[in-house]
XYZ file of C-alpha atoms in Angstrom:
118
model
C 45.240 -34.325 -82.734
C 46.105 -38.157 -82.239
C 49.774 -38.587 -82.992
C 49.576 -41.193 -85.561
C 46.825 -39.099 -87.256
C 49.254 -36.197 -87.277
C 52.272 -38.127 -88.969
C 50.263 -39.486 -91.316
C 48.748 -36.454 -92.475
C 52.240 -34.864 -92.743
C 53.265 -38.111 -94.925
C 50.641 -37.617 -96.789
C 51.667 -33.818 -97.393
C 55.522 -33.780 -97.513
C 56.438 -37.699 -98.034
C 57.333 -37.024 -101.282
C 59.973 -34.620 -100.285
C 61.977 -37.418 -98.673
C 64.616 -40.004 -100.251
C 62.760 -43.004 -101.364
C 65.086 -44.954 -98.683
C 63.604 -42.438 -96.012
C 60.000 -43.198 -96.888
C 60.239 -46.727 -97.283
C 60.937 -46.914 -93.531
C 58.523 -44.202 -92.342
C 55.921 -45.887 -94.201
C 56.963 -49.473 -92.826
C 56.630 -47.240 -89.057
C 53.779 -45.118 -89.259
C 51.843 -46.447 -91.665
C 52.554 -50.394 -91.112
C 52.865 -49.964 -87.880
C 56.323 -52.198 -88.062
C 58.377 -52.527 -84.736
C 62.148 -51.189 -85.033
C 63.599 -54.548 -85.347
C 61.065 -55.729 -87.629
C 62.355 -52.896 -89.911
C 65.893 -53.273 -88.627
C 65.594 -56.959 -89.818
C 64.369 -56.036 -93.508
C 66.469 -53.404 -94.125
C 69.959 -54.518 -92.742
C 70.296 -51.761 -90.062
C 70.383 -51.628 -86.648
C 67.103 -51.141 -84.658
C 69.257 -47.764 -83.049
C 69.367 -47.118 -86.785
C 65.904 -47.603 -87.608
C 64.903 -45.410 -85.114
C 67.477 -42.338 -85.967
C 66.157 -42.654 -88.995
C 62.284 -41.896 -88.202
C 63.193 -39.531 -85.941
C 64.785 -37.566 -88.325
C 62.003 -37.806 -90.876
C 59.315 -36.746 -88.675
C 61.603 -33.179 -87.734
C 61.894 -32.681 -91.519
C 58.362 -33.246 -92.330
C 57.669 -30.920 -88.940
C 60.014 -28.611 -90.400
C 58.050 -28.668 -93.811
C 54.804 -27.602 -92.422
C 56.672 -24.788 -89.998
C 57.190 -23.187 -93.179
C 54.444 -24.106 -95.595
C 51.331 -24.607 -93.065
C 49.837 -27.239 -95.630
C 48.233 -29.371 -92.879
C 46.922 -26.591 -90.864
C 45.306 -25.191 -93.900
C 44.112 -28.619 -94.824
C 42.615 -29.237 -91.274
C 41.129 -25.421 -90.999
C 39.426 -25.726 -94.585
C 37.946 -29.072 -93.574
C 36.522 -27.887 -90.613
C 35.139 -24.925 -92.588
C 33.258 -27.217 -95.237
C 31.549 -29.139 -91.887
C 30.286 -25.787 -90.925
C 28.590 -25.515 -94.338
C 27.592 -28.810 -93.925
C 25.817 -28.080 -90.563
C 24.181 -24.909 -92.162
C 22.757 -26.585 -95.030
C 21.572 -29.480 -92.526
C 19.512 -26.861 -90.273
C 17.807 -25.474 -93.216
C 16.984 -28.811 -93.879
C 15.868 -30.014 -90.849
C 13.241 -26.815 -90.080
C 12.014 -27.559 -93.584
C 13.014 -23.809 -94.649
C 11.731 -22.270 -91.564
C 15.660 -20.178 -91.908
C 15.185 -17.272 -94.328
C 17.668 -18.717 -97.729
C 18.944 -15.243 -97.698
C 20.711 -15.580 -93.859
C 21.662 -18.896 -94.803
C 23.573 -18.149 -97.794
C 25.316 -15.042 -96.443
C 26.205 -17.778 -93.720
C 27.609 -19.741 -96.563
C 29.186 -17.240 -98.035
C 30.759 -15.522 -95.157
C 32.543 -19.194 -94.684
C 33.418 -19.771 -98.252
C 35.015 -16.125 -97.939
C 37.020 -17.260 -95.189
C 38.215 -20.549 -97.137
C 39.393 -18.438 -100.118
C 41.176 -16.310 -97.574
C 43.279 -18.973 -96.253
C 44.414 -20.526 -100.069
């Protein structure tokens, strides 16, 4: 997964979990896409600082979904709904030649493995 993708996804998940002081700065890095001194400048700190600072956020956030898997379930379930997706387009596209019966067991069987992973 791109890196940028990956921290913001874990932002997105654990953010909140950090001191308002910490996100402010993350968000101004990741999501900004601010330089060190740029942020260095704002806030007062040195650029050294700045990037201590992000470091440490991203192994807490890491550390968050080590334990809680939030983002991998996210990501799996996601994928799991584009499956569905592609079912429901097949029967579609061979205007019903699929028996419905296959196709929702396939729907099922995938839905089954969603509730699995909640």
């Amino acid at each position: 997964m791109n890196e940028i993708l990956e921290q913001a996804l874990l932002y997105d998940f654990y953010g909140e979990l950090l001191t308002s002081h910490q996100k402010e700065i993350y968000e101004q890095f990741v999501l900004e896409d601010l330089s060190l001194s740029e942020i260095a400048g704002e806030a007062g700190i040195s650029r050294q600082g700045v990037h201590d600072l992000v470091k440490r956020c991203q192994k807490t956030l890491e550390g968050y979904e080590e334990k809680l898997h939030l983002v991998e379930k996210f990501l799996s379930i996601k994928e799991k709904v584009h499956e569905i997706d592609k079912v429901l387009d097949s029967y579609e596209s061979k205007d019903g030649e699929q028996e419905p019966k296959e196709m929702i067991e396939r729907i099922r069987r995938i839905s089954d493995t969603i509730i699995e992973e909640l």
